[in-house]
Coordinates of C-alpha atoms and ligand atoms in Angstrom, one line a residue:
M1 CA 0.0 0.0 0.0
Q2 CA 1.2 3.5 -0.8
R3 CA 2.2 6.1 1.8
L4 CA -0.1 9.0 2.6
N5 CA 1.2 12.2 0.9
Q6 CA 0.0 15.2 -1.1
A7 CA -0.8 13.1 -4.1
S8 CA -3.1 10.8 -2.1
L9 CA -5.3 13.7 -1.0
A10 CA -7.1 13.6 -4.4
T11 CA -8.2 10.0 -3.9
L12 CA -9.1 9.7 -0.3
P13 CA -12.4 8.1 0.5
A14 CA -15.3 10.5 0.8
N15 CA -15.7 10.0 4.5
I16 CA -12.2 11.2 5.3
T17 CA -11.9 15.0 5.8
A18 CA -8.9 16.5 4.0
P19 CA -7.4 20.0 3.9
K20 CA -9.4 22.5 1.8
Y21 CA -6.3 24.6 1.2
A22 CA -3.5 24.0 -1.3
P23 CA -0.4 23.4 0.8
V24 CA 1.8 25.5 -1.5
T25 CA -0.2 28.6 -0.6
V26 CA 0.4 28.2 3.2
S27 CA 3.3 29.9 5.0
S28 CA 4.5 29.4 8.6
G29 CA 3.6 32.2 11.0
I30 CA 4.1 29.9 14.0
L31 CA 7.2 28.1 15.3
H32 CA 6.3 25.3 17.6
F33 CA 8.6 23.4 19.9
G34 CA 7.6 19.8 20.8
V35 CA 5.8 18.2 17.9
G36 CA 4.3 15.3 19.9
N37 CA 0.8 13.9 19.8
F38 CA -0.8 16.5 22.0
H39 CA 0.3 19.3 19.8
R40 CA -0.8 17.5 16.7
A41 CA -4.3 16.8 18.1
H42 CA -4.7 20.2 19.7
Q43 CA -3.0 23.4 18.4
A44 CA -2.4 22.0 15.0
M45 CA -6.1 21.2 14.6
Y46 CA -7.0 24.9 15.4
C47 CA -4.4 26.0 12.8
D48 CA -5.8 23.5 10.3
E49 CA -9.2 25.1 10.7
L50 CA -7.8 28.6 10.3
L51 CA -6.1 27.4 7.1
N52 CA -9.4 25.9 5.9
K53 CA -10.9 29.4 6.4
G54 CA -8.3 31.0 4.2
E55 CA -6.1 32.3 7.0
L56 CA -3.1 31.0 5.1
K57 CA -0.2 32.5 7.1
W58 CA -0.9 30.3 10.2
G59 CA 1.0 27.1 9.1
I60 CA 3.4 25.7 11.6
T61 CA 7.1 25.0 11.5
G62 CA 7.8 22.3 14.1
V63 CA 10.9 21.8 16.2
S64 CA 11.8 18.5 17.8
L65 CA 14.2 19.2 20.7
R66 CA 15.5 15.7 20.8
S67 CA 14.4 12.8 18.6
P68 CA 14.2 12.8 14.8
D69 CA 11.5 10.2 14.8
M70 CA 8.5 12.4 14.2
R71 CA 10.3 14.3 11.4
D72 CA 11.3 11.0 9.8
H73 CA 7.8 9.7 9.9
L74 CA 6.1 12.9 8.6
A75 CA 8.7 14.0 6.1
A76 CA 8.0 10.8 4.2
Q77 CA 4.4 11.8 4.0
D78 CA 4.7 15.5 3.1
Y79 CA 4.1 16.3 6.8
L80 CA 0.5 15.1 6.5
Y81 CA -1.0 12.9 9.2
T82 CA -4.4 11.6 10.2
Q83 CA -6.2 12.7 13.4
A84 CA -8.7 10.2 14.6
T85 CA -11.5 11.4 16.9
L86 CA -12.6 8.5 19.0
G87 CA -15.9 8.7 20.7
E88 CA -19.3 7.1 20.1
Q89 CA -18.4 7.5 16.4
T90 CA -14.9 7.5 14.8
Q91 CA -13.9 10.4 12.5
Y92 CA -10.7 10.7 10.5
K93 CA -9.2 13.9 9.4
V94 CA -6.0 14.4 7.4
V95 CA -4.2 17.5 8.7
G96 CA -1.9 19.7 6.7
A97 CA -1.0 22.5 9.2
L98 CA 2.6 21.3 9.8
Q99 CA 4.8 22.6 7.0
H100 CA 8.1 21.3 8.1
I101 CA 9.9 19.9 11.2
L102 CA 13.4 20.9 12.3
V103 CA 15.4 18.5 14.5
A104 CA 17.2 20.9 16.9
P105 CA 20.3 18.8 17.7
E106 CA 20.9 18.2 14.0
D107 CA 21.0 21.9 13.1
P108 CA 20.6 24.3 16.0
Q109 CA 21.4 27.3 13.8
A110 CA 18.3 26.5 11.6
V111 CA 16.2 26.7 14.7
L112 CA 17.7 30.0 15.8
S113 CA 17.2 31.5 12.3
E114 CA 13.5 30.6 12.6
V115 CA 13.2 32.3 16.0
A116 CA 14.8 35.3 14.4
N117 CA 12.6 35.1 11.3
S118 CA 10.2 38.1 11.1
N119 CA 7.5 35.9 9.4
I120 CA 7.3 34.0 12.7
Q121 CA 4.7 35.9 14.8
L122 CA 4.1 33.3 17.4
I123 CA 6.4 30.8 19.2
T124 CA 4.5 28.0 21.0
M125 CA 5.6 25.0 23.0
T126 CA 4.4 21.7 24.3
I127 CA 7.6 20.3 25.9
T128 CA 6.0 18.7 29.0
E129 CA 6.6 19.7 32.6
K130 CA 10.1 18.3 32.7
G131 CA 11.1 20.4 29.6
Y132 CA 11.1 23.5 31.9
D133 CA 14.0 22.3 34.1
L134 CA 12.5 23.6 37.3
A135 CA 13.4 22.8 40.8
N136 CA 11.1 24.0 43.6
G137 CA 9.4 26.2 41.0
E138 CA 12.6 28.0 40.0
L139 CA 14.9 27.5 37.1
N140 CA 17.3 24.7 38.0
G141 CA 20.7 26.1 37.2
T142 CA 22.3 22.7 37.9
A143 CA 20.2 20.8 35.3
S144 CA 22.7 19.8 32.6
G145 CA 20.9 21.7 29.8
V146 CA 20.5 24.9 31.8
A147 CA 24.1 24.7 33.0
H148 CA 25.3 24.3 29.5
D149 CA 23.2 27.2 28.2
L150 CA 24.4 29.5 31.0
L151 CA 28.0 28.9 29.8
D152 CA 27.5 28.9 26.1
L153 CA 24.5 29.8 23.9
S154 CA 26.0 28.9 20.5
Q155 CA 24.3 25.5 20.4
P156 CA 21.6 25.7 23.0
K157 CA 20.1 22.7 24.7
T158 CA 17.0 24.1 26.4
I159 CA 13.9 25.9 25.3
Y160 CA 15.2 29.0 27.1
G161 CA 18.5 28.8 25.3
Y162 CA 16.8 28.5 21.8
I163 CA 14.5 31.4 22.5
A164 CA 17.2 33.6 24.1
A165 CA 19.8 33.0 21.4
G166 CA 17.2 33.4 18.6
L167 CA 16.0 36.7 20.2
I168 CA 19.5 38.0 20.3
Q169 CA 19.6 37.6 16.5
R170 CA 16.1 38.9 16.1
C171 CA 17.0 42.0 18.0
T172 CA 20.2 42.5 16.0
K173 CA 18.1 42.4 12.8
Q174 CA 15.5 44.7 14.4
G175 CA 12.9 42.0 13.6
S176 CA 9.2 42.2 14.0
K177 CA 7.3 41.9 17.3
L178 CA 6.7 38.4 18.6
T179 CA 4.7 36.4 21.1
V180 CA 5.9 33.4 23.0
L181 CA 3.0 31.2 24.2
C182 CA 3.2 28.3 26.6
C183 CA 0.8 25.4 25.8
D184 CA 1.8 23.0 28.6
N185 CA -0.1 22.1 31.7
M186 CA 1.8 24.6 33.8
H187 CA 0.9 27.4 36.2
A188 CA 1.8 30.7 34.6
G189 CA 3.9 29.0 31.9
G190 CA 4.5 32.3 30.1
E191 CA 6.1 33.8 33.1
V192 CA 8.2 30.7 33.6
V193 CA 9.5 30.9 30.1
K194 CA 10.2 34.6 30.4
A195 CA 12.1 34.2 33.6
G196 CA 14.4 31.5 32.1
V197 CA 15.0 33.5 28.9
M198 CA 15.8 36.6 31.0
V199 CA 18.3 34.7 33.1
L200 CA 20.1 33.7 29.9
L201 CA 19.9 37.1 28.3
N202 CA 21.3 38.7 31.5
Q203 CA 24.2 36.3 31.3
H204 CA 24.9 36.5 27.6
S205 CA 23.5 39.7 26.1
P206 CA 22.1 42.2 28.7
E207 CA 21.9 44.7 25.9
T208 CA 19.1 42.7 24.2
I209 CA 16.8 42.9 27.3
A210 CA 15.3 46.4 26.6
W211 CA 14.4 45.3 23.0
V212 CA 12.8 42.1 24.3
D213 CA 10.8 44.1 26.9
E214 CA 9.5 46.3 24.1
N215 CA 8.9 43.7 21.4
V216 CA 8.2 40.3 22.9
A217 CA 5.2 39.2 24.9
F218 CA 5.2 36.0 27.0
A219 CA 1.7 34.5 27.4
S220 CA 0.1 31.5 29.0
S221 CA -2.8 29.3 27.9
M222 CA -5.0 26.5 29.2
V223 CA -4.9 23.6 26.8
D224 CA -7.2 20.6 27.0
R225 CA -7.7 17.5 24.9
V226 CA -7.1 13.9 26.0
T227 CA -4.6 12.5 23.5
P228 CA -3.0 9.1 24.1
A229 CA 0.2 7.7 22.6
T230 CA -0.3 6.1 19.2
S231 CA -1.1 2.4 19.3
E232 CA -0.4 -0.2 16.6
Q233 CA -4.1 -0.7 16.4
L234 CA -4.7 3.0 15.5
K235 CA -2.1 2.8 12.7
H236 CA -3.8 -0.3 11.4
D237 CA -7.3 1.2 11.6
V238 CA -6.3 4.5 10.0
T239 CA -4.4 2.8 7.2
Q240 CA -7.5 0.6 6.5
A241 CA -9.8 3.7 6.5
L242 CA -7.6 5.8 4.2
G243 CA -6.3 3.2 1.8
F244 CA -2.8 4.7 2.4
V245 CA -0.2 4.0 5.1
D246 CA 0.1 6.6 7.8
A247 CA 3.1 5.9 10.0
A248 CA 2.1 8.5 12.6
P249 CA -1.6 9.1 13.1
V250 CA -2.9 10.5 16.3
A251 CA -6.0 9.8 18.3
A252 CA -7.9 12.1 20.5
E253 CA -11.3 12.5 22.3
P254 CA -14.1 14.6 20.8
F255 CA -13.7 17.3 23.4
T256 CA -11.2 20.1 22.8
Q257 CA -10.6 23.5 24.6
W258 CA -8.0 26.2 24.3
I259 CA -8.1 29.4 26.4
I260 CA -5.4 31.9 25.7
E261 CA -4.1 34.8 27.6
D262 CA -4.8 37.8 25.5
N263 CA -1.2 39.2 25.7
F264 CA 0.2 39.4 22.2
A265 CA 3.0 41.5 20.9
G266 CA 3.2 40.2 17.3
E267 CA 0.1 39.6 15.2
R268 CA -2.5 37.6 17.0
P269 CA -3.7 34.5 15.0
P270 CA -7.5 34.6 14.9
F271 CA -7.8 31.4 16.9
D272 CA -11.2 32.8 18.2
R273 CA -12.6 32.1 14.7
V274 CA -12.0 28.4 15.3
G275 CA -13.3 27.9 18.8
A276 CA -10.5 29.2 21.1
L277 CA -11.1 31.9 23.6
F278 CA -8.9 34.9 24.4
V279 CA -9.2 36.1 28.0
D280 CA -7.5 38.8 30.0
D281 CA -6.9 36.7 33.1
I282 CA -5.8 33.1 32.4
T283 CA -5.1 32.1 36.0
P284 CA -8.5 30.9 37.1
F285 CA -8.8 28.8 33.9
E286 CA -5.4 27.2 34.4
K287 CA -6.2 26.4 38.0
V288 CA -9.5 24.8 37.2
K289 CA -7.9 22.6 34.5
L290 CA -4.9 21.6 36.6
R291 CA -6.7 21.1 39.9
F292 CA -9.7 19.2 38.6
L293 CA -8.8 17.5 35.3
N294 CA -5.1 16.9 35.6
A295 CA -5.3 16.4 39.4
S296 CA -7.8 13.6 39.1
H297 CA -6.0 12.1 36.2
S298 CA -2.9 11.7 38.3
M299 CA -4.9 10.3 41.2
L300 CA -6.6 7.7 39.0
A301 CA -3.3 6.9 37.4
A302 CA -1.5 6.2 40.7
M303 CA -4.5 4.4 42.3
G304 CA -5.4 2.5 39.1
Y305 CA -1.9 1.3 38.7
L306 CA -1.9 0.1 42.3
A307 CA -5.2 -1.7 41.7
G308 CA -3.8 -3.5 38.6
D309 CA -5.5 -1.4 35.9
Q310 CA -3.9 -0.6 32.6
F311 CA -6.1 2.3 31.5
I312 CA -7.8 5.2 33.2
H313 CA -11.3 4.2 32.1
E314 CA -10.7 0.8 33.8
A315 CA -9.8 2.5 37.1
L316 CA -13.0 4.4 36.9
R317 CA -15.0 1.2 36.6
R318 CA -13.9 0.5 40.2
S319 CA -16.6 2.2 42.3
V320 CA -14.3 3.0 45.2
L321 CA -11.8 4.7 42.9
A322 CA -14.5 6.5 40.9
Q323 CA -16.0 7.8 44.2
F324 CA -12.6 8.8 45.5
A325 CA -11.8 10.9 42.4
E326 CA -15.2 12.6 42.5
Q327 CA -15.1 13.3 46.2
A328 CA -11.5 14.5 46.2
L329 CA -12.4 17.1 43.7
K330 CA -15.7 18.1 45.1
L331 CA -14.9 18.0 48.8
N332 CA -11.2 18.9 49.0
I333 CA -10.3 20.9 45.9
L334 CA -13.5 22.8 44.8
P335 CA -14.0 24.6 48.2
V336 CA -10.5 26.2 47.8
T337 CA -10.5 26.9 44.1
H338 CA -11.9 30.0 42.4
V339 CA -14.0 28.9 39.4
P340 CA -14.3 31.5 36.6
Q341 CA -17.6 33.4 36.4
G342 CA -20.3 31.6 34.4
M343 CA -18.7 28.2 35.0
S344 CA -20.0 25.6 37.4
G345 CA -17.3 23.7 39.3
V346 CA -19.5 20.7 39.9
T347 CA -20.5 20.5 36.2
Y348 CA -16.9 20.8 35.1
I349 CA -15.9 17.9 37.5
D350 CA -18.7 15.7 36.3
E351 CA -17.9 16.4 32.7
V352 CA -14.2 15.6 33.2
L353 CA -14.9 12.3 34.8
A354 CA -17.4 11.4 32.1
R355 CA -14.6 12.2 29.5
F356 CA -12.2 9.9 31.3
R357 CA -14.8 7.1 31.1
N358 CA -14.5 7.1 27.3
H359 CA -13.5 3.5 26.6
H360 CA -13.1 4.2 22.8
L361 CA -10.0 6.1 23.7
P362 CA -7.9 3.9 26.1
Y363 CA -5.5 6.2 28.0
A364 CA -2.8 4.3 29.9
V365 CA -2.3 4.9 33.6
L366 CA 1.4 4.7 32.9
Q367 CA 1.2 7.5 30.4
V368 CA -0.3 9.8 33.0
G369 CA 2.1 8.3 35.6
T370 CA 5.1 9.4 33.4
D371 CA 7.1 12.2 35.0
S372 CA 4.7 12.2 37.9
S373 CA 7.4 13.8 40.1
Q374 CA 7.1 16.9 37.9
K375 CA 3.3 16.8 37.6
I376 CA 1.9 16.6 41.1
Q377 CA 3.6 19.8 42.2
Q378 CA 1.5 21.6 39.6
R379 CA -1.7 19.5 40.1
W380 CA -2.0 18.7 43.8
F381 CA 0.3 20.7 46.0
P382 CA -1.1 24.2 45.5
A383 CA -4.6 23.1 46.3
T384 CA -3.3 21.1 49.3
D385 CA -1.7 24.2 50.7
D386 CA -4.8 26.2 50.1
A387 CA -7.0 23.7 52.0
L388 CA -4.6 23.6 55.0
R389 CA -4.3 27.4 55.1
V390 CA -8.0 27.9 55.5
G391 CA -8.6 24.8 57.6
R392 CA -10.7 22.9 55.0
A393 CA -10.8 19.2 54.6
S394 CA -7.7 17.6 53.0
A395 CA -8.1 13.9 53.8
Y396 CA -8.5 12.9 50.1
L397 CA -5.4 14.9 49.2
A398 CA -3.4 13.2 51.9
F399 CA -4.6 9.8 50.6
A400 CA -3.6 10.8 47.1
V401 CA -0.1 11.8 48.1
A402 CA 0.3 8.5 50.0
A403 CA -1.0 6.6 46.9
W404 CA 1.6 8.4 44.8
A405 CA 4.4 7.2 47.1
S406 CA 3.1 3.7 46.8
F407 CA 2.9 4.1 43.0
I408 CA 6.5 5.2 42.9
R409 CA 7.6 2.3 45.0
K410 CA 5.7 -0.3 43.0
A411 CA 6.5 1.1 39.6
L412 CA 10.2 1.1 40.6
E413 CA 9.9 -2.5 41.7
N414 CA 8.2 -3.5 38.4
N415 CA 10.6 -1.5 36.3
D416 CA 7.7 0.6 35.1
L417 CA 8.8 4.0 36.3
N418 CA 9.4 6.6 33.6
D419 CA 10.5 9.8 35.4
P420 CA 13.4 12.2 35.0
L421 CA 14.1 11.6 38.7
S422 CA 13.8 7.8 38.7
E423 CA 17.4 7.3 39.8
A424 CA 17.1 9.6 42.8
L425 CA 13.6 8.1 43.6
A426 CA 15.2 4.6 43.5
Q427 CA 17.8 5.7 46.0
S428 CA 15.1 7.1 48.3
S429 CA 13.4 3.7 48.1
E430 CA 16.1 1.8 49.7
I431 CA 14.8 1.2 53.2
T432 CA 15.8 -1.8 55.1
N433 CA 13.0 -2.1 57.7
T434 CA 9.4 -1.6 57.3
D435 CA 8.5 0.2 60.5
T436 CA 6.7 3.5 60.6
T437 CA 9.8 5.6 60.7
D438 CA 11.2 3.9 57.6
F439 CA 8.0 4.3 55.6
A440 CA 7.9 8.0 56.7
T441 CA 11.5 8.5 55.7
R442 CA 11.0 7.0 52.2
M443 CA 7.9 9.0 51.6
H444 CA 9.5 12.3 52.7
G445 CA 12.4 11.5 50.4
Y446 CA 10.1 11.0 47.4
L447 CA 8.2 14.2 48.2
R448 CA 11.3 16.3 48.5
L449 CA 12.3 15.1 45.0
A450 CA 8.8 16.2 43.8
G451 CA 9.4 19.7 45.0
A452 CA 7.3 19.5 48.2
E453 CA 9.7 21.4 50.4
S454 CA 8.6 24.7 48.8
F455 CA 5.0 24.0 49.9
D456 CA 3.6 24.5 53.4
F457 CA 1.9 21.1 53.7
Y458 CA 5.3 19.4 53.8
S459 CA 6.1 21.0 57.2
N460 CA 2.5 20.4 58.5
R461 CA 3.0 17.7 61.0
A462 CA -0.6 16.5 61.3
F463 CA -1.0 16.4 57.5
M464 CA 2.2 14.5 56.9
D465 CA 1.4 12.0 59.7
R466 CA -1.8 11.3 58.0
V467 CA 0.0 10.8 54.7
T468 CA 2.3 8.3 56.4
Q469 CA -0.6 6.4 57.9
C470 CA -2.4 6.2 54.6
H471 CA 0.9 5.1 52.9
I472 CA 1.4 2.3 55.4
S473 CA -2.3 1.3 55.1
I474 CA -2.0 1.1 51.2
E475 CA 1.2 -0.9 51.4
G476 CA -0.4 -3.3 53.8
L477 CA -3.9 -3.7 52.5
G478 CA -3.8 -2.6 48.9
V479 CA -5.3 0.6 47.6
E480 CA -9.0 -0.4 47.4
Q481 CA -9.1 -2.0 50.9
A482 CA -7.2 0.9 52.4
L483 CA -9.7 3.3 50.9
S484 CA -12.7 1.3 52.3
V485 CA -11.3 1.4 55.9
D486 CA -10.1 5.0 55.8
L487 CA -12.5 6.6 58.2
A488 CA -11.2 10.1 57.7
L489 CA -12.6 10.1 54.2
S490 CA -16.2 9.7 55.3
K491 CA -15.9 12.8 57.6
Ligands
CS2_1 C1 -2.6 13.9 31.4 C2 -2.7 15.0 30.4 O1 -0.8 12.5 30.7 C3 -1.2 13.4 31.6 O2 -0.5 13.7 32.5 O3 -3.1 14.3 32.7 O4 -1.9 14.9 29.4 C4 -4.2 15.2 30.0 O5 -4.6 14.2 29.3 C5 -4.3 16.5 29.2 O6 -3.8 17.6 29.9 C6 -5.8 16.7 28.8 O7 -5.9 18.0 28.3

């Protein structure tokens, strides 16, 4: 069978949606770092719709910061790929928004030239939490990439390095204004990126800073669409449906949402024409997403793994876990979380859990469990501090933290842990006895690595004692049984 490419568009079956625009007419106004599945099923879909509406300058040049794999797959099919929407019905759409992919380690200068290119009005990124190299919420100057970029910016290693070095060139050329927009599940991602870029500019080119202040905006956004890793089954199904081989299709749920901080310096792509929302204050939207959707995802991932589930929807079939997730959000997190006007917290929570039940779109607990040391500091810790500060209930959050510690221990034991800190976590795991002090020591070790020391709950004796008790109970009884006997949860 032939490979999907431009020539195949003319002969696709009628039920497959294809680009309405001619690819040669499209130019890239966007440079995107991190061309993974999430980007391809989210932002690229919004761009694809813009292109369909004749907004032809919002094609995307992608940058892979590490692996050439995505470039290799997509270059062989003219950067076209299929997005499968998996719900009650299945829909296939061939997407043409990606124009090209640069692999940064192969040619760092090509990436810098794009950052400096005045046709690029918007730089976006989905590089996952660990891509930001933070420690306790601050730029980690000892992380190898950051340390490298602090010494030498000629061949950057980090997102901060690529943007800073590219901005130095853009400033020298007196290039056009530009917006840098974070599209990861991060609190105040725009500010995080700005802070890192400024550290590097201070070090290497302080004279560029005034130009950046004047010409570059750093913005945040709330992104949402459940997008699993591509399975062999999906490749097979897509190839059957198209009649052409697609080596890199991507599946996603029907739901999609993108709320963008309206803080642009360059031209603002009209994403509001295709369903995105521009808002002045992004913070409440970020909080709601992280504290409800991502928080419960991480809870279900840890607890589902402990119960023996492979997928999130399976964990939700266990009534104790389903009830836990719902109550944790409604009883512990909602009371301390400001929900934007016009939005109902309870409805949002119910809808999120209904989306997670979508069995047409299996989402692996180990995918959510990936990099959990970087995720829970965004998803659970701020709400936990808020609950303790105002004396509200926090028993579910304590149980979740304890379950996470058990998840780390068990995943290490099974060789399942995929985490940038897995070596350090493994060292913290080495306890000889199994009395309460040892359990507590191990758990504190894990939590320190996950950045807990910069949160108040970590020094709250009563809360941490409770976490330890829950951890011991989970280790002894298993997660479901531990939940059923945990009296504090019924209070
Ligand atoms: C998930 C997210 O894998 C994970 O950690 O919680 O990727 C989640 O699916 C998306 O944020 C949904 O928008």
